[in-house]
XYZ file of C-alpha atoms in Angstrom:
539
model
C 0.000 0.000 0.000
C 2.812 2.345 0.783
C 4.685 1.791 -2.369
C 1.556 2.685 -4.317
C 0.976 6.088 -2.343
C 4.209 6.537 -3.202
C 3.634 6.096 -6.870
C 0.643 7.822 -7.117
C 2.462 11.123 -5.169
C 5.364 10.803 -7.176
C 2.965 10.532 -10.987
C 0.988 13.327 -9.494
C 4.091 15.510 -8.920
C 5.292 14.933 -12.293
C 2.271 15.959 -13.931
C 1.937 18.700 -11.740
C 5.664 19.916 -13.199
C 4.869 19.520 -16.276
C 1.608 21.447 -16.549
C 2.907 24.454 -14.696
C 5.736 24.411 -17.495
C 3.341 25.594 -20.551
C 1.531 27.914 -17.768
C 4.434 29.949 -16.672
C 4.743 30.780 -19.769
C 1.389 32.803 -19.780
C 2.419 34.321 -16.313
C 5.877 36.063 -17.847
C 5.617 39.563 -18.834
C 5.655 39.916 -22.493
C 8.394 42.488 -23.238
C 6.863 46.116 -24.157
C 9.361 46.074 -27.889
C 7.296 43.146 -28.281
C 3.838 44.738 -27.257
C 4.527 47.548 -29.780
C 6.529 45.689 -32.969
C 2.809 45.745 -34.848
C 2.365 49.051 -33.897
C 5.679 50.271 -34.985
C 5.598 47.954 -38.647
C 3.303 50.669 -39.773
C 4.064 53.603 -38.351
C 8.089 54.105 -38.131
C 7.767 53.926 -42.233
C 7.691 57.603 -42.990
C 5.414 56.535 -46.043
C 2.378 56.454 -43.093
C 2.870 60.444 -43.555
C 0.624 60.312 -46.819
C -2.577 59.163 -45.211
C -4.695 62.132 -45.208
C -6.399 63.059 -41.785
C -7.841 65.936 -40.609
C -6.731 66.614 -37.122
C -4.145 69.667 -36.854
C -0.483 68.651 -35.948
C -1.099 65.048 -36.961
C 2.010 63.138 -37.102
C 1.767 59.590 -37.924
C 5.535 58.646 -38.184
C 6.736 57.632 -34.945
C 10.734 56.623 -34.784
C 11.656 53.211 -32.949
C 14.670 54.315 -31.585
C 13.125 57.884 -30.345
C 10.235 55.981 -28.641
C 12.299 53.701 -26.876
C 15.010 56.401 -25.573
C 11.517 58.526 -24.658
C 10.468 58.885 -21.084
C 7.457 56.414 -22.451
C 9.526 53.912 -23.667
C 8.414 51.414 -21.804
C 5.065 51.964 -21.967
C 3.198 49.844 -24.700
C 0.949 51.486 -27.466
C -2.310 50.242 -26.257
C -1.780 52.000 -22.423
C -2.683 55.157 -24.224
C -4.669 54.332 -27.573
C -7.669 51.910 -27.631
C -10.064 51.226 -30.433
C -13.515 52.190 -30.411
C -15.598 49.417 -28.367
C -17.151 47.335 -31.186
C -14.992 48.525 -33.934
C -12.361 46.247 -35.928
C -9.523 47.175 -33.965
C -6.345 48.433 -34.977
C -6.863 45.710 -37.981
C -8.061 47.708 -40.263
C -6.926 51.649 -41.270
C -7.675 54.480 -40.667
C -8.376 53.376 -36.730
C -11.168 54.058 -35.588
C -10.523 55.315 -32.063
C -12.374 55.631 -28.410
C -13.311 59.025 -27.786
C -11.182 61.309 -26.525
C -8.320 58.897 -27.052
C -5.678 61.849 -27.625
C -6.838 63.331 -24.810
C -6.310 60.533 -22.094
C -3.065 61.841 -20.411
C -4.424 62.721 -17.276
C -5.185 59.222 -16.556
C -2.119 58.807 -15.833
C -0.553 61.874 -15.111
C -3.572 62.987 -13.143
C -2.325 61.146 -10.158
C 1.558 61.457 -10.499
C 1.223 64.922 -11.803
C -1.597 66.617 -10.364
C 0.386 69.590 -9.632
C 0.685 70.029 -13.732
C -2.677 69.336 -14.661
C -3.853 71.742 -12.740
C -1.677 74.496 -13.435
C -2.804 73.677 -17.185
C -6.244 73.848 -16.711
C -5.951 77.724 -14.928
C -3.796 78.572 -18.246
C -4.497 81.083 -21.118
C -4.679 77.710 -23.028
C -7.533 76.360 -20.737
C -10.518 77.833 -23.315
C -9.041 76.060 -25.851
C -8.948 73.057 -23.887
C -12.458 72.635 -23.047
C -13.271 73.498 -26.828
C -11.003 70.420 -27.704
C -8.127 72.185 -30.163
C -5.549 71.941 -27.260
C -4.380 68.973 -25.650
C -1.147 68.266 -23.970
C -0.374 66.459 -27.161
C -0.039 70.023 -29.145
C 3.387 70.487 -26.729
C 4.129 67.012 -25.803
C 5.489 64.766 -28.370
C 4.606 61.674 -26.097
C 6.388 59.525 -28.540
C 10.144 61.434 -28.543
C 9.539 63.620 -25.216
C 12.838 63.046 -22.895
C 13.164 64.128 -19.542
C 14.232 67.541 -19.508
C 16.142 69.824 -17.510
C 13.535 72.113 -15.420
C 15.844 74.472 -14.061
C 18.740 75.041 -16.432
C 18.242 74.136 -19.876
C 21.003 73.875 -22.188
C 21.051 75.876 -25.507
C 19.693 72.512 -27.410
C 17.104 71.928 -25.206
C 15.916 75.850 -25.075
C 15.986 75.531 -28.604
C 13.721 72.091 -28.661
C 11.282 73.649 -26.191
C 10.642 77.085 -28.143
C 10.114 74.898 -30.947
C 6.498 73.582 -29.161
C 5.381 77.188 -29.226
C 6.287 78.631 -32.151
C 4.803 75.212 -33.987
C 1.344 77.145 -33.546
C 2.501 80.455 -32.769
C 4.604 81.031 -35.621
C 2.078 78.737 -38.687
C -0.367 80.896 -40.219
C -3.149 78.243 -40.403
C -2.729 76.594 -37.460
C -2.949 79.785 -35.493
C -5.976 80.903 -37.249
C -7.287 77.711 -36.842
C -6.276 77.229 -32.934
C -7.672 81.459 -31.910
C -10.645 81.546 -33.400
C -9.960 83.368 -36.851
C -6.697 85.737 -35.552
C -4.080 86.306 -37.833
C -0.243 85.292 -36.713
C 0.990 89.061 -37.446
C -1.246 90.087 -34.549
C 1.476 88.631 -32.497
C 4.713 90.521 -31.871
C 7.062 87.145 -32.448
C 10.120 89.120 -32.722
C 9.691 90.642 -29.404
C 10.817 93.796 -30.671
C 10.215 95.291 -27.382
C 12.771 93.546 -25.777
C 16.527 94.531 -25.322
C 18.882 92.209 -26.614
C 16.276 90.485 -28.395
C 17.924 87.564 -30.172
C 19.926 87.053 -26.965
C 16.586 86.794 -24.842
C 15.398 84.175 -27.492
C 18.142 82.195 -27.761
C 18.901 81.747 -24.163
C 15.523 81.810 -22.336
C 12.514 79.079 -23.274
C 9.165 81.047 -24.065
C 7.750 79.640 -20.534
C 10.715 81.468 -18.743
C 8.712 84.556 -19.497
C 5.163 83.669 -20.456
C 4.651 80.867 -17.030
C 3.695 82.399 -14.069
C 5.747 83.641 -11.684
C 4.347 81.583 -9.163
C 4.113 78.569 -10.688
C 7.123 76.279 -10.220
C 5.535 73.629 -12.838
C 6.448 76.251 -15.661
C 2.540 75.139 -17.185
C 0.244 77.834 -16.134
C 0.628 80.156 -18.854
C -0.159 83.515 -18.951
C -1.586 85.733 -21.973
C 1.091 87.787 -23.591
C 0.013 91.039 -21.555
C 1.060 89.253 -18.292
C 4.347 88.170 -18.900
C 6.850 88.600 -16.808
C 8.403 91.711 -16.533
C 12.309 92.619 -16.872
C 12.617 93.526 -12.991
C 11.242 90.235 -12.061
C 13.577 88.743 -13.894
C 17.169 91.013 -13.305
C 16.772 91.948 -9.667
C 18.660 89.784 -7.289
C 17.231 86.864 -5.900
C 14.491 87.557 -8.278
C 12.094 84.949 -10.160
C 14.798 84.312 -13.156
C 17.459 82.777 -10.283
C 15.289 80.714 -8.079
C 14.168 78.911 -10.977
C 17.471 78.485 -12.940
C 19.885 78.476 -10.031
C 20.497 74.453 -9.715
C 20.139 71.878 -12.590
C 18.621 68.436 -12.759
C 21.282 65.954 -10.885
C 22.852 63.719 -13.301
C 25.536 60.549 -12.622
C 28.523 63.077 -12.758
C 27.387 65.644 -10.398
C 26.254 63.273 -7.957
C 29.791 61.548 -8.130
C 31.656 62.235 -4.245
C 28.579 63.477 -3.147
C 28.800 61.385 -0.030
C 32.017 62.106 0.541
C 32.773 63.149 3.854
C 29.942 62.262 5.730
C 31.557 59.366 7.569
C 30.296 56.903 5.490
C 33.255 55.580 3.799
C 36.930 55.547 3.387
C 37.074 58.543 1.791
C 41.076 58.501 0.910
C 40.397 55.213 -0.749
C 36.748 56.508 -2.529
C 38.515 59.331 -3.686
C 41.675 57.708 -5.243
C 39.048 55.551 -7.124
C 36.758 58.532 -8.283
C 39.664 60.274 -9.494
C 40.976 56.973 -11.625
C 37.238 56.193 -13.307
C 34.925 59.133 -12.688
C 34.963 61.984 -15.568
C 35.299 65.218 -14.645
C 32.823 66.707 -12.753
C 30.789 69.885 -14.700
C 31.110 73.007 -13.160
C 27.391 74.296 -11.293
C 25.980 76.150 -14.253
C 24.231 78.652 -11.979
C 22.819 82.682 -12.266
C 23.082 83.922 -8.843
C 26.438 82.710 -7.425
C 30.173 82.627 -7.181
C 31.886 85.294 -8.467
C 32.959 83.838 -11.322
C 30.769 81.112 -13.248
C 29.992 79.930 -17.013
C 26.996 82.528 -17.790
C 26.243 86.252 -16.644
C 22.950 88.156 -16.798
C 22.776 91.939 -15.954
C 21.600 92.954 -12.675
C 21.826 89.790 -11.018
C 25.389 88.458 -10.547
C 26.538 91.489 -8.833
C 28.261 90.834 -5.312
C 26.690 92.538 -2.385
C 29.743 92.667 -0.221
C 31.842 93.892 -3.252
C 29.126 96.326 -3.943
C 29.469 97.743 0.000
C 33.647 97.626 0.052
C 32.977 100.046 -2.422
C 30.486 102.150 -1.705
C 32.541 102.854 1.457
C 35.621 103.088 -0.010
C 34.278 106.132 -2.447
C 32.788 107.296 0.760
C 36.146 107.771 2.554
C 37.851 109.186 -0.353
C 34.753 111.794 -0.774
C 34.771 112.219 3.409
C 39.058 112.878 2.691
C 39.129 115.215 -0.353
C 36.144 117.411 1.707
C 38.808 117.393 4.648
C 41.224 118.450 2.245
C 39.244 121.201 0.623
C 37.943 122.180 4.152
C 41.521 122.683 5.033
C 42.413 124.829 2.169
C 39.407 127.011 3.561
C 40.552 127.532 6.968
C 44.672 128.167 6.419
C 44.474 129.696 3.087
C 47.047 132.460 2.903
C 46.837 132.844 -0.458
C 46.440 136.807 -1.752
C 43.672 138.096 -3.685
C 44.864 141.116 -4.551
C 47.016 140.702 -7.172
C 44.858 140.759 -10.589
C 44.021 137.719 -12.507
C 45.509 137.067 -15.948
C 43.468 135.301 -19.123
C 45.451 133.466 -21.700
C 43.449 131.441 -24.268
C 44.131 127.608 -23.602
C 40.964 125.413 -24.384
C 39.839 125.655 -27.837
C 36.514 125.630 -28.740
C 36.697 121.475 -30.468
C 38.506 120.615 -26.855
C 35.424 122.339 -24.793
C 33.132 120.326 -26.878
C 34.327 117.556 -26.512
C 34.583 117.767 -22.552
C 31.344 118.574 -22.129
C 29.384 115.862 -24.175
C 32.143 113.453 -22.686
C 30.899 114.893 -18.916
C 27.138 114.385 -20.482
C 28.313 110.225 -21.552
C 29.975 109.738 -18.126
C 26.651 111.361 -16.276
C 24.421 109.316 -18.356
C 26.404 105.936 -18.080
C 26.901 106.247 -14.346
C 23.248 106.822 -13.899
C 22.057 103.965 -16.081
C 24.807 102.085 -14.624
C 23.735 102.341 -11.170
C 20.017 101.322 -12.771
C 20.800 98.392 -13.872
C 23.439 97.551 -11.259
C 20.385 97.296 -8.851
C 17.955 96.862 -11.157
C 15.085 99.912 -11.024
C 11.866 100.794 -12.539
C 12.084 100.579 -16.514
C 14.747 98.144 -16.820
C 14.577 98.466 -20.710
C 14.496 101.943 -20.852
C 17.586 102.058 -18.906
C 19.730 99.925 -20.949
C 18.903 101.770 -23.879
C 20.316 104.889 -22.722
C 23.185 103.049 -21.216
C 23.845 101.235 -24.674
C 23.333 104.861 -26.094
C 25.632 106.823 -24.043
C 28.554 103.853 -24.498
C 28.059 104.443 -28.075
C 28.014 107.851 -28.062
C 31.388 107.805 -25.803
C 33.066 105.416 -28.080
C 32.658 108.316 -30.898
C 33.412 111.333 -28.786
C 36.804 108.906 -27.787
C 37.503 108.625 -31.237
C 37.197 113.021 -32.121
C 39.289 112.902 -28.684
C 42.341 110.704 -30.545
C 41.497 112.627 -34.044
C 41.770 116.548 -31.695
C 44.901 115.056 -30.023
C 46.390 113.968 -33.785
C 45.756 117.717 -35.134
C 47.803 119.503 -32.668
C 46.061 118.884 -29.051
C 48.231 116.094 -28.553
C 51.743 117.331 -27.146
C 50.289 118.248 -24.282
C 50.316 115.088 -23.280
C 53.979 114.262 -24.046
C 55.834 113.583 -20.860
C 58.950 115.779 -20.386
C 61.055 112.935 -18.736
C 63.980 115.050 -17.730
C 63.903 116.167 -14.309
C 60.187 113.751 -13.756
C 61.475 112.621 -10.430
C 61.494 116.571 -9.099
C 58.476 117.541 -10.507
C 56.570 114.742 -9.548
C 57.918 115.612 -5.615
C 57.426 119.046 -5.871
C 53.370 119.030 -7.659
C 52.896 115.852 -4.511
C 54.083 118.280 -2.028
C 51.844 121.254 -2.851
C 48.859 119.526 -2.766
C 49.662 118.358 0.115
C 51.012 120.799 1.794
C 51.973 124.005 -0.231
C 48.121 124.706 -1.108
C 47.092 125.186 2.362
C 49.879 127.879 2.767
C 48.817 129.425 -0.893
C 52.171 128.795 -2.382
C 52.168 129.529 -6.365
C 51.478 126.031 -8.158
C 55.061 124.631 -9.163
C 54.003 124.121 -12.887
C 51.874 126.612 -14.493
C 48.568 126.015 -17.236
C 50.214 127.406 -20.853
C 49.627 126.974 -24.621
C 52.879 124.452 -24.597
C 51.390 122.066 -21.427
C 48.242 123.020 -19.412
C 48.638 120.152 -17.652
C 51.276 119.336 -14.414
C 53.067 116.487 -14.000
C 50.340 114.977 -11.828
C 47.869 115.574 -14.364
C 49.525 114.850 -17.060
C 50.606 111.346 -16.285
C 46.473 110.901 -14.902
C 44.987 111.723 -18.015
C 47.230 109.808 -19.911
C 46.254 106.702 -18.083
C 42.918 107.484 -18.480
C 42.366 108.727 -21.692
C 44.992 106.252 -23.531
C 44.340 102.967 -21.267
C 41.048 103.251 -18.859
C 38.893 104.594 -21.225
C 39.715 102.791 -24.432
C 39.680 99.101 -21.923
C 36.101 100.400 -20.745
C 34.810 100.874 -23.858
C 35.942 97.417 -24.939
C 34.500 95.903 -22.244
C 30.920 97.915 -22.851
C 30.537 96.406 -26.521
C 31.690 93.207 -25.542
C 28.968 93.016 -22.785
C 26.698 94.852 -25.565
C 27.982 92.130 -28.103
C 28.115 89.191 -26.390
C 28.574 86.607 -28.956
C 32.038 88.299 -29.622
C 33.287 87.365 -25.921
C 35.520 84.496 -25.731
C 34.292 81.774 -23.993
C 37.174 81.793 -21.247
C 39.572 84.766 -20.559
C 42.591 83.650 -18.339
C 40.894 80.001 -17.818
C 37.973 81.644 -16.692
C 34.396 82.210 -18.247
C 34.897 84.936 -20.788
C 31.435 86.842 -19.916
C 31.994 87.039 -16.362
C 35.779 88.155 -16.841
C 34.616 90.493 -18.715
C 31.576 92.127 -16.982
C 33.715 92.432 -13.231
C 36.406 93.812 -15.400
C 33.869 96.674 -17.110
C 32.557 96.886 -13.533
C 36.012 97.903 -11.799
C 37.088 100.228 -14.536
C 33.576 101.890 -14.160
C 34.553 102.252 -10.406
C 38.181 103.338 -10.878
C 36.590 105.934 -13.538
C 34.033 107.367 -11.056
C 37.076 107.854 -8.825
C 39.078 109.930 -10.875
C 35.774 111.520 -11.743
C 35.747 112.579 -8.427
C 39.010 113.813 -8.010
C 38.848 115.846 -11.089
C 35.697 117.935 -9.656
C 37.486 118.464 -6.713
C 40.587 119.473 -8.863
C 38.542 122.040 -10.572
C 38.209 124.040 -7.591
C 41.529 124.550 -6.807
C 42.219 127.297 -8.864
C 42.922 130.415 -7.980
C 39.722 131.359 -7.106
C 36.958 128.612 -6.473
C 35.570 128.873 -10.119
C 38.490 129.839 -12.394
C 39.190 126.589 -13.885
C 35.290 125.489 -14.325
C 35.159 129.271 -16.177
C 37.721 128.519 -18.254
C 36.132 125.386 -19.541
C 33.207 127.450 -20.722
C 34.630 130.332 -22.377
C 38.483 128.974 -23.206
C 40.420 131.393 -20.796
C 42.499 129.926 -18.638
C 42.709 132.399 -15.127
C 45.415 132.656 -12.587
C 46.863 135.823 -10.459
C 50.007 137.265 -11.840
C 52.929 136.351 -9.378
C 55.234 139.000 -8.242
């Protein structure tokens, strides 16, 4: 009896085996390439594109390779399109498919996403939406769609995200066809408004401007009159910088990023990062370090920089007051002996001072607008980009008056420098307070001092040219290198234009106070305006 148990246990095991053999076969996943090779015979043959159909933005052709590198790449056909109930399937063409078919991404998306679908639905898009001519298809290619960097978007992928707004923005019929009769040249598509246009456009997505401010899902869009305004963008800390000011972690940026935390041997985890990992990008960020790989005006300034140098100007103002309070008080100079005119500043020389004073006041004030971003942004850098061109040609009639005789006065007289460079230090110094004669005097062969001289050269014939170069690189961005000294070329440049703008407002400084030191308070500022140069005849 027990050997026939046994057989029957050991016969029932074996046909227990071998039926569960064909039925695992049932119970493994069939692989989604699999799922989606009908699917795909048809329509990855770009000759599908003939079929006529009459649904806008149609595009039958989908690429096998696209689809499986797409975030839905896994994701077989049939998840998303089903045939209508009681049709013939997907056997016969065209399809005939359940309503609201290309509409059925919130099934999914509803629940993972809810954040998105809901910021689409309180869009300008949302009437269009509930007329059925919008759908997240008329963005989304859900068959090539990759997942994208949210916060900062390379130049490719700016590019590739423009491209789903200007497919209907910038196509005649579709427009018309998608407003409600509107023509596309109602639409300002060049943004002519804008400063730096084609810079705007080619570094910022159409979201970064038309999405609300508050939306951090970059899907509620706004209608053209809302967008978002220069300041919002510029100022520091501003909307621009919290949304681009990280980027989406990848394998090399997270490499070593537990280093340190106790966790390992870090001699040993290092040694082996720094044999197999690749180098590790540099944080592409806005609002940062002081030097990093992109620069945007009015937001990478550095506060502490900023204060260093407000007080520094403030001391030197604070010291040259002292000084000129000083003169006030011990002043022994004598005003009775008469004052003698000799003609020294032609008339092309007074021009030219005064329209370069009218640049420097205009840049410094637009300057200073845009440095802390005010009101009008993009009124502000007009004049700014007006006054540095205007300055570049009043430079240029300074080298051309120089060339026809205004120039020698700025040839240095080397013999005896040493002297006169002690002496002219001293009476500022010292010699003014006790009205001592000035040690060089203004005439037609050098109206300058040794002092001055050597200033103005350094100004006029180094400063000024190097701040102007700066100014149209920063104007003309595509023309900056893309490193200067190893380091990123448009940030080089703009602290560089920054500092000379400072050093220049220094010596700005100085030379107001210089003007008053003449023998009486407003002799030299007279002289500027009528071409007399004034100074008591010496005994």
């Amino acid at each position: 009896m027990r050997d026939i148990m046994r057989g029957l246990l050991t016969r029932g095991l074996f046909f227990l085996l071998v039926g569960w053999i064909p039925l695992s076969g049932y119970c493994a996943p069939v692989p989604t390439a699999q799922l989606n090779q009908p699917c795909l015979a048809c329509h990855a043959d770009s000759d599908i594109q003939g079929i006529s159909t009459d649904k806008v933005q149609v595009n039958l052709v989908v690429s096998a390779d696209k689809y499986h590198d797409s975030v839905h790449g896994e994701v077989p056909c049939i998840a998303c399109h089903q045939s209508q109930p009681g049709s013939e399937g997907f056997s016969v063409t065209p399809h005939v498919l359940k309503p609201g078919d290309d509409q059925n991404c919130e099934s999914c998306h509803g629940v993972v996403m809810r954040d998105t679908v809901h910021a689409v639905q309180q869009s300008a898009h949302s009437e269009k939406i509930a007329k059925g001519l919008f759908s997240c298809t008329s963005c989304h290619n859900a068959h090539t769609m990759t997942a994208g960097e949210l916060n900062h978007p390379g130049k490719q992928r700016v590019a590739d995200d423009n491209l789903m707004c200007t497919n209907c923005h910038s196509r005649a019929g579709v427009f018309m066809h998608l407003s409600g009769g509107k023509s596309s040249t109602s639409q300002d598509m060049a943004h002519s408004a804008l400063p730096y246009a084609s810079e705007h456009l080619n570094s910022l997505r159409c979201i970064d401007c038309h999405a609300d401010a508050a939306d951090s899902t970059l899907h509620r869009i706004l209608p053209a009159s809302k967008a978002i305004s220069c300041v919002q963008c510029h100022g520091d800390g501003m909307l621009l910088t919290a949304r681009r000011k990280t980027f989406a972690p990848d394998e090399n940026a997270m490499a070593g990023s537990l280093l340190g935390k106790g966790l390992f041997d870090d001699v040993s985890l290092r040694e082996k990062l720094t044999a197999v990992a690749p180098p590790v990008p540099a944080v592409r960020q806005i609002d940062g370090v002081l030097f990093t790989d992109t620069y945007m005006i009015g937001n990478n300034g550095s506060g502490q920089a900023d204060r260093f140098i407000a007080w520094a100007l403030s001391g030197f103002v604070v010291l040259l007051l002292c000084h000129g309070l000083g003169r006030l008080i011990m002043s022994r100079r004598k005003t009775d002996m008469p004052l003698e005119k000799s003609y020294l500043y032609t008339l092309p020389v007074r021009c030219w001072h005064w329209l370069n004073a009218l640049c420097f006041a205009a840049l410094i004030i637009s300057g200073c607008a845009l440095h802390w971003v005010s009101a009008r942004f993009s009124l502000w850098v007009d004049v700014h980009n007006i006054a540095g061109i205007s300055l570049c040609v009043i430079w240029l009639g300074f080298i051309l008056v120089s060339m026809c005789g205004n120039g020698h006065h700025y040839q240095v007289r080397w013999q005896g420098i040493t002297g006169r460079l002690i002496r002219q230090t001293r009476y500022y110094l010292y010699g003014i307070f006790r009205g001592e004669p000035h040690p060089e005097h203004a005439s037609p062969a050098a109206k300058f001092n040794i002092l001055q001289q050597l200033g103005y050269i350094g100004v006029m014939f180094l400063l000024l040219p190097l701040l102007i170069v700066t100014g149209l690189l920063m104007m003309y961005p595509g023309y900056t290198p893309e490193t200067l000294f190893a380091l990123p070329g448009k940030q080089v440049v703009a602290w560089l234009h920054y500092a000379l703008a400072v050093v220049m407002v220094a010596f700005i400084i100085v030379h107001l106070y210089l003007s008053s030191t003449g023998d009486t308070p407003g002799a030299l500022i007279k002289g500027m305006l009528d071409g007399f140069h004034r100074a008591r005849k010496q005994k």
